[in-house]
GROMACS .gro file of C-alpha atoms in nm:
model
  390
    1UNK     CA    1 -14.022   3.998   1.701
    2UNK     CA    2 -14.312   3.938   1.434
    3UNK     CA    3 -14.596   3.841   1.626
    4UNK     CA    4 -14.816   3.743   1.338
    5UNK     CA    5 -14.548   3.515   1.214
    6UNK     CA    6 -14.480   3.364   1.574
    7UNK     CA    7 -14.843   3.288   1.599
    8UNK     CA    8 -14.852   3.114   1.252
    9UNK     CA    9 -14.516   2.898   1.357
   10UNK     CA   10 -14.689   2.828   1.699
   11UNK     CA   11 -14.986   2.699   1.537
   12UNK     CA   12 -14.793   2.476   1.303
   13UNK     CA   13 -14.608   2.323   1.577
   14UNK     CA   14 -14.968   2.243   1.777
   15UNK     CA   15 -15.018   2.086   1.401
   16UNK     CA   16 -14.705   1.884   1.400
   17UNK     CA   17 -14.735   1.754   1.772
   18UNK     CA   18 -15.113   1.619   1.691
   19UNK     CA   19 -14.948   1.447   1.383
   20UNK     CA   20 -14.646   1.280   1.545
   21UNK     CA   21 -14.775   0.948   1.671
   22UNK     CA   22 -14.509   0.869   1.982
   23UNK     CA   23 -14.332   0.571   1.948
   24UNK     CA   24 -14.420   0.472   1.599
   25UNK     CA   25 -14.049   0.654   1.462
   26UNK     CA   26 -13.767   0.883   1.585
   27UNK     CA   27 -13.865   1.253   1.599
   28UNK     CA   28 -13.581   1.339   1.358
   29UNK     CA   29 -13.714   1.092   1.089
   30UNK     CA   30 -14.091   1.206   1.136
   31UNK     CA   31 -13.990   1.604   1.137
   32UNK     CA   32 -13.763   1.507   0.766
   33UNK     CA   33 -14.160   1.350   0.639
   34UNK     CA   34 -14.344   1.621   0.789
   35UNK     CA   35 -14.139   1.913   0.635
   36UNK     CA   36 -14.160   1.712   0.285
   37UNK     CA   37 -14.518   1.709   0.323
   38UNK     CA   38 -14.545   2.092   0.409
   39UNK     CA   39 -14.280   2.240   0.145
   40UNK     CA   40 -14.469   2.582   0.216
   41UNK     CA   41 -14.245   2.591   0.519
   42UNK     CA   42 -13.949   2.775   0.482
   43UNK     CA   43 -13.600   2.693   0.622
   44UNK     CA   44 -13.633   2.948   0.907
   45UNK     CA   45 -13.961   2.792   0.972
   46UNK     CA   46 -13.813   2.454   0.951
   47UNK     CA   47 -13.531   2.529   1.193
   48UNK     CA   48 -13.782   2.701   1.424
   49UNK     CA   49 -14.020   2.386   1.448
   50UNK     CA   50 -13.720   2.155   1.476
   51UNK     CA   51 -13.577   2.339   1.769
   52UNK     CA   52 -13.907   2.365   1.959
   53UNK     CA   53 -13.991   1.982   1.901
   54UNK     CA   54 -13.664   1.877   2.082
   55UNK     CA   55 -13.676   2.128   2.341
   56UNK     CA   56 -14.049   2.061   2.401
   57UNK     CA   57 -13.968   1.680   2.444
   58UNK     CA   58 -13.682   1.784   2.663
   59UNK     CA   59 -13.947   1.838   2.943
   60UNK     CA   60 -13.990   1.469   2.963
   61UNK     CA   61 -14.293   1.349   3.189
   62UNK     CA   62 -14.267   1.715   3.349
   63UNK     CA   63 -14.595   1.905   3.385
   64UNK     CA   64 -14.787   1.671   3.166
   65UNK     CA   65 -15.143   1.853   3.261
   66UNK     CA   66 -15.009   2.208   3.115
   67UNK     CA   67 -15.146   2.291   2.790
   68UNK     CA   68 -14.890   2.211   2.505
   69UNK     CA   69 -14.804   2.573   2.454
   70UNK     CA   70 -14.743   2.671   2.813
   71UNK     CA   71 -14.514   2.333   2.824
   72UNK     CA   72 -14.348   2.441   2.547
   73UNK     CA   73 -14.268   2.803   2.692
   74UNK     CA   74 -14.151   2.633   2.989
   75UNK     CA   75 -13.892   2.385   2.790
   76UNK     CA   76 -13.778   2.687   2.579
   77UNK     CA   77 -13.726   2.882   2.907
   78UNK     CA   78 -13.498   2.614   3.053
   79UNK     CA   79 -13.311   2.513   2.704
   80UNK     CA   80 -13.276   2.862   2.565
   81UNK     CA   81 -13.107   3.220   2.662
   82UNK     CA   82 -13.329   3.397   2.467
   83UNK     CA   83 -13.651   3.289   2.295
   84UNK     CA   84 -13.932   3.471   2.105
   85UNK     CA   85 -14.195   3.216   2.253
   86UNK     CA   86 -14.119   3.304   2.605
   87UNK     CA   87 -14.123   3.672   2.547
   88UNK     CA   88 -14.460   3.641   2.366
   89UNK     CA   89 -14.656   3.388   2.599
   90UNK     CA   90 -14.466   3.453   2.957
   91UNK     CA   91 -14.318   3.778   2.976
   92UNK     CA   92 -14.203   3.735   3.331
   93UNK     CA   93 -14.005   3.450   3.276
   94UNK     CA   94 -13.848   3.589   2.968
   95UNK     CA   95 -13.716   3.845   3.219
   96UNK     CA   96 -13.520   3.567   3.385
   97UNK     CA   97 -13.409   3.345   3.073
   98UNK     CA   98 -13.043   3.445   3.125
   99UNK     CA   99 -13.087   3.274   3.467
  100UNK     CA  100 -12.856   2.975   3.530
  101UNK     CA  101 -13.030   2.643   3.496
  102UNK     CA  102 -13.022   2.601   3.866
  103UNK     CA  103 -13.184   2.958   3.941
  104UNK     CA  104 -13.450   2.874   3.648
  105UNK     CA  105 -13.535   2.526   3.843
  106UNK     CA  106 -13.598   2.722   4.141
  107UNK     CA  107 -13.804   2.962   4.016
  108UNK     CA  108 -14.042   2.706   3.806
  109UNK     CA  109 -14.041   2.481   4.129
  110UNK     CA  110 -14.177   2.793   4.332
  111UNK     CA  111 -14.444   2.911   4.058
  112UNK     CA  112 -14.555   2.578   3.907
  113UNK     CA  113 -14.427   2.303   4.177
  114UNK     CA  114 -14.183   2.163   3.879
  115UNK     CA  115 -13.979   1.884   4.003
  116UNK     CA  116 -13.727   1.829   3.773
  117UNK     CA  117 -13.686   1.444   3.900
  118UNK     CA  118 -14.043   1.408   3.701
  119UNK     CA  119 -13.874   1.505   3.392
  120UNK     CA  120 -13.691   1.124   3.353
  121UNK     CA  121 -13.883   0.793   3.372
  122UNK     CA  122 -13.782   0.553   3.630
  123UNK     CA  123 -13.548   0.813   3.784
  124UNK     CA  124 -13.502   0.606   4.108
  125UNK     CA  125 -13.365   0.295   3.922
  126UNK     CA  126 -13.056   0.449   3.752
  127UNK     CA  127 -12.703   0.344   3.846
  128UNK     CA  128 -12.556   0.443   4.191
  129UNK     CA  129 -12.256   0.589   4.047
  130UNK     CA  130 -12.490   0.858   3.860
  131UNK     CA  131 -12.509   1.198   3.981
  132UNK     CA  132 -12.881   1.246   3.947
  133UNK     CA  133 -12.866   1.635   3.970
  134UNK     CA  134 -12.627   1.687   3.713
  135UNK     CA  135 -12.768   1.404   3.500
  136UNK     CA  136 -13.118   1.578   3.471
  137UNK     CA  137 -12.964   1.914   3.438
  138UNK     CA  138 -12.777   1.794   3.141
  139UNK     CA  139 -13.097   1.686   2.952
  140UNK     CA  140 -13.195   2.043   2.882
  141UNK     CA  141 -12.882   2.100   2.644
  142UNK     CA  142 -12.832   1.976   2.345
  143UNK     CA  143 -12.527   1.716   2.356
  144UNK     CA  144 -12.194   1.749   2.103
  145UNK     CA  145 -12.085   1.636   1.793
  146UNK     CA  146 -11.810   1.416   1.851
  147UNK     CA  147 -11.539   1.296   1.599
  148UNK     CA  148 -11.293   1.018   1.605
  149UNK     CA  149 -10.969   1.102   1.381
  150UNK     CA  150 -10.889   0.803   1.143
  151UNK     CA  151 -10.492   0.717   1.239
  152UNK     CA  152 -10.273   0.958   1.055
  153UNK     CA  153 -10.553   1.216   0.944
  154UNK     CA  154 -10.510   1.440   1.246
  155UNK     CA  155 -10.307   1.705   1.064
  156UNK     CA  156 -10.551   1.708   0.774
  157UNK     CA  157 -10.862   1.735   0.967
  158UNK     CA  158 -10.715   2.006   1.238
  159UNK     CA  159 -10.587   2.229   0.923
  160UNK     CA  160 -10.919   2.206   0.734
  161UNK     CA  161 -11.130   2.322   1.025
  162UNK     CA  162 -10.883   2.609   1.170
  163UNK     CA  163 -10.882   2.719   0.798
  164UNK     CA  164 -11.264   2.731   0.780
  165UNK     CA  165 -11.284   2.892   1.106
  166UNK     CA  166 -11.472   2.602   1.283
  167UNK     CA  167 -11.451   2.605   1.646
  168UNK     CA  168 -11.345   2.256   1.795
  169UNK     CA  169 -11.233   2.112   2.140
  170UNK     CA  170 -10.955   1.833   2.113
  171UNK     CA  171 -10.978   1.552   2.345
  172UNK     CA  172 -10.677   1.347   2.355
  173UNK     CA  173 -10.504   1.233   2.007
  174UNK     CA  174 -10.803   1.118   1.818
  175UNK     CA  175 -11.107   1.286   1.970
  176UNK     CA  176 -11.287   1.614   1.877
  177UNK     CA  177 -11.562   1.785   2.012
  178UNK     CA  178 -11.780   2.025   1.782
  179UNK     CA  179 -12.114   2.206   1.832
  180UNK     CA  180 -12.398   1.984   1.747
  181UNK     CA  181 -12.531   2.053   1.359
  182UNK     CA  182 -12.168   2.185   1.256
  183UNK     CA  183 -12.178   2.088   0.869
  184UNK     CA  184 -11.863   1.893   0.773
  185UNK     CA  185 -12.019   1.696   0.423
  186UNK     CA  186 -11.944   2.023   0.226
  187UNK     CA  187 -11.541   1.944   0.290
  188UNK     CA  188 -11.403   1.716   0.002
  189UNK     CA  189 -11.113   1.688   0.184
  190UNK     CA  190 -11.230   1.558   0.518
  191UNK     CA  191 -11.406   1.270   0.379
  192UNK     CA  192 -11.278   0.930   0.492
  193UNK     CA  193 -11.076   1.125   0.770
  194UNK     CA  194 -11.291   1.063   1.064
  195UNK     CA  195 -11.588   0.865   1.221
  196UNK     CA  196 -11.900   1.003   1.385
  197UNK     CA  197 -11.856   0.868   1.733
  198UNK     CA  198 -11.983   1.005   2.071
  199UNK     CA  199 -11.692   1.040   2.297
  200UNK     CA  200 -11.801   0.810   2.576
  201UNK     CA  201 -11.842   0.501   2.291
  202UNK     CA  202 -11.486   0.629   2.196
  203UNK     CA  203 -11.354   0.542   2.571
  204UNK     CA  204 -11.500   0.186   2.569
  205UNK     CA  205 -11.220   0.132   2.351
  206UNK     CA  206 -11.002   0.150   2.631
  207UNK     CA  207 -11.107  -0.196   2.760
  208UNK     CA  208 -11.072  -0.406   2.465
  209UNK     CA  209 -10.689  -0.446   2.501
  210UNK     CA  210 -10.687  -0.687   2.195
  211UNK     CA  211 -10.374  -0.831   2.017
  212UNK     CA  212 -10.290  -0.890   1.669
  213UNK     CA  213 -10.372  -1.240   1.535
  214UNK     CA  214 -10.633  -1.258   1.827
  215UNK     CA  215 -10.980  -1.374   1.712
  216UNK     CA  216 -11.254  -1.136   1.815
  217UNK     CA  217 -11.613  -1.108   1.786
  218UNK     CA  218 -11.849  -0.815   1.760
  219UNK     CA  219 -12.173  -0.987   1.838
  220UNK     CA  220 -12.431  -0.695   1.791
  221UNK     CA  221 -12.219  -0.498   1.552
  222UNK     CA  222 -12.503  -0.285   1.427
  223UNK     CA  223 -12.345  -0.038   1.200
  224UNK     CA  224 -11.985  -0.121   1.311
  225UNK     CA  225 -11.879   0.169   1.526
  226UNK     CA  226 -11.744  -0.055   1.823
  227UNK     CA  227 -11.589  -0.287   1.536
  228UNK     CA  228 -11.432   0.015   1.364
  229UNK     CA  229 -11.286   0.133   1.672
  230UNK     CA  230 -11.123  -0.210   1.730
  231UNK     CA  231 -10.958  -0.252   1.396
  232UNK     CA  232 -10.816   0.093   1.374
  233UNK     CA  233 -10.661   0.060   1.734
  234UNK     CA  234 -10.589  -0.282   1.745
  235UNK     CA  235 -10.429  -0.364   1.367
  236UNK     CA  236 -10.434  -0.719   1.268
  237UNK     CA  237 -10.729  -0.858   1.495
  238UNK     CA  238 -10.931  -1.148   1.302
  239UNK     CA  239 -11.278  -0.982   1.283
  240UNK     CA  240 -11.594  -1.131   1.316
  241UNK     CA  241 -11.921  -0.909   1.312
  242UNK     CA  242 -12.287  -1.045   1.376
  243UNK     CA  243 -12.616  -0.879   1.371
  244UNK     CA  244 -12.974  -1.010   1.331
  245UNK     CA  245 -13.061  -0.744   1.072
  246UNK     CA  246 -12.904  -0.785   0.703
  247UNK     CA  247 -12.976  -0.414   0.615
  248UNK     CA  248 -12.787  -0.312   0.903
  249UNK     CA  249 -12.452  -0.518   0.825
  250UNK     CA  250 -12.508  -0.378   0.440
  251UNK     CA  251 -12.439  -0.015   0.641
  252UNK     CA  252 -12.165  -0.188   0.827
  253UNK     CA  253 -11.997  -0.326   0.508
  254UNK     CA  254 -12.044   0.029   0.350
  255UNK     CA  255 -11.844   0.198   0.662
  256UNK     CA  256 -11.582  -0.044   0.653
  257UNK     CA  257 -11.503   0.013   0.282
  258UNK     CA  258 -11.502   0.358   0.336
  259UNK     CA  259 -11.264   0.308   0.603
  260UNK     CA  260 -11.047   0.072   0.376
  261UNK     CA  261 -11.094  -0.260   0.625
  262UNK     CA  262 -11.164  -0.557   0.388
  263UNK     CA  263 -11.027  -0.862   0.609
  264UNK     CA  264 -11.326  -0.966   0.816
  265UNK     CA  265 -11.632  -1.231   0.850
  266UNK     CA  266 -11.978  -1.113   0.892
  267UNK     CA  267 -12.294  -1.335   1.002
  268UNK     CA  268 -12.649  -1.301   1.040
  269UNK     CA  269 -12.709  -1.432   1.408
  270UNK     CA  270 -13.016  -1.402   1.600
  271UNK     CA  271 -12.831  -1.418   1.993
  272UNK     CA  272 -13.156  -1.476   2.124
  273UNK     CA  273 -13.102  -1.824   2.025
  274UNK     CA  274 -12.797  -2.081   2.025
  275UNK     CA  275 -12.524  -1.930   1.797
  276UNK     CA  276 -12.362  -2.271   1.786
  277UNK     CA  277 -12.616  -2.343   1.504
  278UNK     CA  278 -12.401  -2.085   1.308
  279UNK     CA  279 -12.065  -2.081   1.487
  280UNK     CA  280 -12.052  -2.472   1.545
  281UNK     CA  281 -11.729  -2.496   1.793
  282UNK     CA  282 -11.590  -2.140   1.704
  283UNK     CA  283 -11.428  -1.968   2.035
  284UNK     CA  284 -11.296  -1.626   2.051
  285UNK     CA  285 -11.021  -1.449   2.213
  286UNK     CA  286 -11.258  -1.141   2.306
  287UNK     CA  287 -11.609  -1.062   2.258
  288UNK     CA  288 -11.750  -0.732   2.227
  289UNK     CA  289 -12.127  -0.716   2.352
  290UNK     CA  290 -12.248  -0.371   2.297
  291UNK     CA  291 -12.625  -0.501   2.426
  292UNK     CA  292 -12.947  -0.398   2.314
  293UNK     CA  293 -13.079  -0.152   2.560
  294UNK     CA  294 -13.321   0.133   2.659
  295UNK     CA  295 -13.058   0.426   2.491
  296UNK     CA  296 -13.141   0.582   2.804
  297UNK     CA  297 -12.797   0.764   2.817
  298UNK     CA  298 -12.842   0.894   2.487
  299UNK     CA  299 -13.201   1.061   2.528
  300UNK     CA  300 -13.049   1.390   2.528
  301UNK     CA  301 -13.012   1.356   2.151
  302UNK     CA  302 -13.340   1.186   2.134
  303UNK     CA  303 -13.573   1.315   2.416
  304UNK     CA  304 -13.896   1.205   2.294
  305UNK     CA  305 -13.805   0.890   2.412
  306UNK     CA  306 -13.868   1.008   2.760
  307UNK     CA  307 -14.218   1.023   2.708
  308UNK     CA  308 -14.231   0.654   2.553
  309UNK     CA  309 -14.047   0.457   2.790
  310UNK     CA  310 -14.206   0.223   3.086
  311UNK     CA  311 -14.103  -0.032   3.374
  312UNK     CA  312 -14.239  -0.318   3.116
  313UNK     CA  313 -13.984  -0.182   2.845
  314UNK     CA  314 -13.718  -0.189   3.108
  315UNK     CA  315 -13.802  -0.563   3.160
  316UNK     CA  316 -13.789  -0.593   2.814
  317UNK     CA  317 -13.439  -0.510   2.758
  318UNK     CA  318 -13.301  -0.667   3.092
  319UNK     CA  319 -13.440  -1.044   2.995
  320UNK     CA  320 -13.311  -0.994   2.616
  321UNK     CA  321 -12.953  -0.873   2.737
  322UNK     CA  322 -12.960  -1.196   2.984
  323UNK     CA  323 -13.029  -1.438   2.703
  324UNK     CA  324 -12.770  -1.303   2.471
  325UNK     CA  325 -12.545  -1.293   2.735
  326UNK     CA  326 -12.601  -1.676   2.802
  327UNK     CA  327 -12.541  -1.739   2.455
  328UNK     CA  328 -12.248  -1.570   2.359
  329UNK     CA  329 -12.024  -1.691   2.641
  330UNK     CA  330 -12.010  -2.023   2.529
  331UNK     CA  331 -11.796  -1.899   2.234
  332UNK     CA  332 -11.578  -1.701   2.489
  333UNK     CA  333 -11.226  -1.870   2.554
  334UNK     CA  334 -11.122  -1.927   2.915
  335UNK     CA  335 -10.949  -1.634   3.063
  336UNK     CA  336 -10.990  -1.415   2.809
  337UNK     CA  337 -11.245  -1.066   2.834
  338UNK     CA  338 -11.616  -1.018   2.702
  339UNK     CA  339 -11.650  -0.613   2.684
  340UNK     CA  340 -12.033  -0.552   2.799
  341UNK     CA  341 -12.143  -0.209   2.676
  342UNK     CA  342 -12.504  -0.043   2.717
  343UNK     CA  343 -12.559   0.326   2.655
  344UNK     CA  344 -12.787   0.308   2.940
  345UNK     CA  345 -12.831   0.489   3.286
  346UNK     CA  346 -13.033   0.212   3.454
  347UNK     CA  347 -12.859  -0.013   3.704
  348UNK     CA  348 -13.076  -0.313   3.613
  349UNK     CA  349 -12.896  -0.308   3.230
  350UNK     CA  350 -12.574  -0.221   3.384
  351UNK     CA  351 -12.467  -0.325   3.765
  352UNK     CA  352 -12.733  -0.601   3.783
  353UNK     CA  353 -12.617  -0.746   3.449
  354UNK     CA  354 -12.275  -0.789   3.557
  355UNK     CA  355 -12.405  -0.937   3.868
  356UNK     CA  356 -12.595  -1.200   3.652
  357UNK     CA  357 -12.267  -1.268   3.407
  358UNK     CA  358 -12.092  -1.346   3.728
  359UNK     CA  359 -12.334  -1.630   3.813
  360UNK     CA  360 -12.260  -1.729   3.452
  361UNK     CA  361 -11.891  -1.811   3.514
  362UNK     CA  362 -11.736  -1.451   3.444
  363UNK     CA  363 -11.564  -1.271   3.684
  364UNK     CA  364 -11.513  -0.855   3.689
  365UNK     CA  365 -11.192  -0.715   3.610
  366UNK     CA  366 -11.315  -0.348   3.577
  367UNK     CA  367 -11.638  -0.136   3.508
  368UNK     CA  368 -11.733   0.216   3.496
  369UNK     CA  369 -12.024   0.438   3.446
  370UNK     CA  370 -11.879   0.681   3.155
  371UNK     CA  371 -12.035   1.004   3.292
  372UNK     CA  372 -12.102   1.171   2.959
  373UNK     CA  373 -12.346   1.407   3.117
  374UNK     CA  374 -12.003   1.565   3.241
  375UNK     CA  375 -11.903   1.687   2.937
  376UNK     CA  376 -12.216   1.724   2.686
  377UNK     CA  377 -12.173   1.365   2.565
  378UNK     CA  378 -12.346   1.022   2.611
  379UNK     CA  379 -12.358   0.852   2.945
  380UNK     CA  380 -12.301   0.481   2.915
  381UNK     CA  381 -12.185   0.170   3.095
  382UNK     CA  382 -11.892  -0.033   2.996
  383UNK     CA  383 -11.774  -0.387   3.204
  384UNK     CA  384 -11.461  -0.595   3.127
  385UNK     CA  385 -11.541  -0.961   3.235
  386UNK     CA  386 -11.314  -1.258   3.210
  387UNK     CA  387 -11.423  -1.607   3.164
  388UNK     CA  388 -11.346  -1.857   3.464
  389UNK     CA  389 -11.186  -2.179   3.403
  390UNK     CA  390 -11.439  -2.486   3.419
   0.00000   0.00000   0.00000
């Protein structure tokens, strides 16, 4: 350990936190800009400060009264099996840093009165099927990088990974799990062979059950992850994609072009308003509603969000989801499915919205909370709802 250099890095970390205005931009974007403005920092400094930042925010709302460096020490202790910060600032903790997460939490509870339930905002509001203990402990470990292999590309991708000694876990035919931060862009032969898509997100495709020739609408398409999954799993579907943001749809166009998908329609639609103004009497055999939500099931990747969320923000998303549900179902054919998806762990955005949809004339066929915390993946909710005859 170089104590002088470590002390310099700790001062830089305090300055970084002082500069970061929570809620204004994602931490990843802020760090990119911060390092551009501080070019004197070497690659080791950038890696170290990035790790500290993410680990610091994994502490969420826990122990808010402690000084910054003490909170960083505790966060490093929970997230790592070795840390120069812990060794320097709290040698007593450093002696037990290789303990299990359960052992660490018990020690912190005894010494600091630390309650892990204080880490995550509105923890009492999570879906009933969520194992709160496992979920909270999962927040102290970085989720994995998941790939969805494009049809016919499996052999090419696996041979490349093995030739370059890149560790991976194969999950089914088309899903791979790698350690986060694995660099794949340098391998030319892999370009166009896979999509980066979380394991739970891939599992939502099991609920589509589409058929060639059917008309489907991805109503909140964003950059097209669910649409690509639909089109590559069920070739021949007639697809409409829509989003309120034209820039996002341009990203979708680029992804579709790389995937050689050309036959689709796209429209800019604000789903908080009556979409009939744009769609007319158009109806669909299936609608994917990957609803705007808190994103709380993905905060293992964006832990800074845990200090930015509130009851008011949850109410905003619940109201938004209900307005969108009311507007899209009028364009769903009778006895056809609406696939409702969130990347949320809150019951108000999940099971309670299913109950709301049932009041609008849909019936629940099946639903599940995809427990990504069991697999170092995102936690998501998916429901397949069928429109009742009038």
